[in-house]
Amino acid sequence: MMKLRLLRVRNALVRECMAEFLGTFVLLLFGCSAAAQVKTSRETKGQFLSVNMAFSVGVMSAMYLTKGITGAHLNPAVTLSFCVLGRVPWRKLMPYSLSQVLGAYVASGLVYLVYYDAIMEFSEGVLTVYGPNETASIFATYPTEHLTLGRSFLDQVVGTGMLLLCILCLDEKRNSPAPSELTPPIVATIVLGISMSMSGNCGAAINPARDLGPRLFSLTAGWGTEVFTCYNYWFWVPVVAPPIGGVLGCLMYLVFIHWQLPGPDPPEDTSTLSTISDKIKQPSSTWENEVELKCAHL
């Protein structure tokens, strides 16, 4: 056991990147596995709601795993928003984001291996983005055919904005903070609500790593460049729109809630302040005598 403890990484940033990698890996493993099961079974072993719930369970599990190390961002849009708010140093934005994308990529690879036979049987060996036997949507998100580029961009901005708006209040002590141990299931429920209400247009990625990592995997696994060129090069929307939405959600929270709450909390330990207050209320001669007496003992 002592030898295993030598595996502890000494560099704090590396430890944090490892946590973000593993957390995003778990999130995508749950979500993409559910998508593969539903797709390849032609919805006989689950439905669209199953995928939404699996991603939410993935969020909860990943948060419990990594919350004590990084706070469990699992999303470059969340990391960027926390950098804007001053909660995370800007120097950590790129390492966190790359770790999240890599975790999503590796998770997609594992899902592909687990469901390889089912994917090949369903697609008849032809890996494509279009058609009734397409399987690219198991991994990355794609818009519905009637959706315009501008509307899909708005969709992702709104979804990610709602995510940040709703999670920022969870640790606000001047409002109604959630117990720390219950934060993961609450965040998972918020993600489930967004997925159930805002995923009809283009899958509710609301997370650049969740979309880009699996899309890069599908590019290298046989689906080809079509995963980037399809739908008028739509791939950039779930990469660019969520960070913008996250920052806008933070701004809404600051303007409408944070800056409107009552003043800062009183100190948790008020005994010292109470003692000083009592001393001030005493007659000056008594207080001076006590001070002189204490000084004499020094």
XYZ file of C-alpha atoms in Angstrom, residues 8-126:
119
model
C 0.561 10.298 -6.024
C 1.339 13.106 -8.455
C 3.089 16.012 -6.781
C 2.220 18.690 -9.330
C -1.174 20.181 -8.411
C -2.086 21.192 -11.968
C -1.361 17.685 -13.273
C -3.587 16.209 -10.556
C -6.371 18.589 -11.520
C -6.020 17.754 -15.221
C -6.172 14.062 -14.371
C -9.411 14.667 -12.467
C -10.962 16.611 -15.353
C -9.884 13.889 -17.785
C -11.412 11.107 -15.678
C -14.574 13.053 -14.885
C -15.297 13.853 -18.536
C -14.423 10.271 -19.444
C -17.064 8.962 -17.033
C -19.637 11.493 -18.242
C -19.202 10.517 -21.905
C -18.965 6.798 -21.168
C -22.425 6.834 -19.609
C -23.956 9.138 -22.221
C -22.510 7.715 -25.431
C -23.055 4.133 -24.269
C -26.736 4.908 -23.795
C -26.850 6.547 -27.226
C -25.253 3.458 -28.779
C -27.669 1.123 -27.019
C -30.735 3.112 -28.085
C -29.550 3.640 -31.675
C -28.341 0.144 -32.472
C -31.368 -1.525 -30.879
C -33.677 0.743 -32.912
C -35.162 1.999 -29.634
C -36.123 -1.454 -28.400
C -33.660 -1.154 -25.503
C -34.270 2.424 -24.478
C -35.516 5.702 -25.888
C -34.286 9.266 -26.313
C -35.088 9.942 -22.654
C -32.730 7.092 -21.728
C -29.835 9.005 -23.274
C -30.782 12.187 -21.400
C -30.935 10.311 -18.112
C -27.659 8.496 -18.760
C -25.827 11.764 -19.362
C -27.313 13.127 -16.123
C -26.169 10.065 -14.174
C -22.761 10.539 -15.786
C -22.657 14.144 -14.568
C -23.551 13.121 -11.022
C -21.030 10.275 -10.925
C -18.253 12.399 -12.402
C -18.916 15.190 -9.921
C -18.743 12.873 -6.924
C -15.468 11.514 -8.322
C -13.703 14.812 -8.964
C -15.441 17.526 -6.954
C -12.822 17.432 -4.219
C -9.966 18.087 -6.654
C -11.203 20.614 -9.204
C -14.827 21.245 -8.383
C -15.758 19.014 -11.347
C -15.997 21.396 -14.290
C -16.252 18.647 -16.967
C -16.944 21.388 -19.506
C -14.701 24.077 -21.069
C -17.646 26.488 -20.994
C -17.859 26.070 -17.212
C -14.106 26.512 -16.821
C -14.161 29.668 -18.948
C -17.077 31.069 -16.966
C -15.289 30.424 -13.667
C -12.187 32.138 -15.071
C -14.311 35.178 -15.956
C -15.758 35.183 -12.434
C -12.275 34.961 -10.921
C -12.878 31.562 -9.337
C -10.238 29.820 -11.472
C -6.892 31.263 -12.687
C -6.785 31.883 -16.425
C -3.635 29.770 -16.734
C -5.748 26.678 -16.005
C -8.270 27.255 -18.793
C -6.334 25.553 -21.586
C -5.003 22.567 -19.562
C -8.471 21.861 -18.149
C -10.126 22.168 -21.562
C -7.621 19.885 -23.287
C -8.005 17.307 -20.516
C -11.780 17.399 -20.899
C -11.610 16.951 -24.682
C -9.141 14.086 -24.299
C -11.341 12.383 -21.714
C -14.320 12.616 -24.064
C -12.214 11.232 -26.940
C -11.004 8.201 -24.969
C -14.498 7.480 -23.631
C -15.849 7.495 -27.197
C -13.174 5.004 -28.195
C -14.183 2.660 -25.397
C -17.865 2.946 -26.310
C -16.941 2.089 -29.904
C -15.101 -1.027 -28.778
C -17.920 -2.152 -26.497
C -20.625 -1.624 -29.117
C -18.545 -2.387 -32.220
C -20.537 -5.459 -33.251
C -23.869 -3.730 -32.734
C -22.715 -0.646 -34.669
C -21.510 -2.717 -37.602
C -24.689 -4.818 -37.686
C -26.906 -1.732 -37.515
C -24.978 0.248 -40.162
C -24.259 -2.796 -42.357
C -20.592 -1.871 -42.152
C -21.072 1.618 -43.648
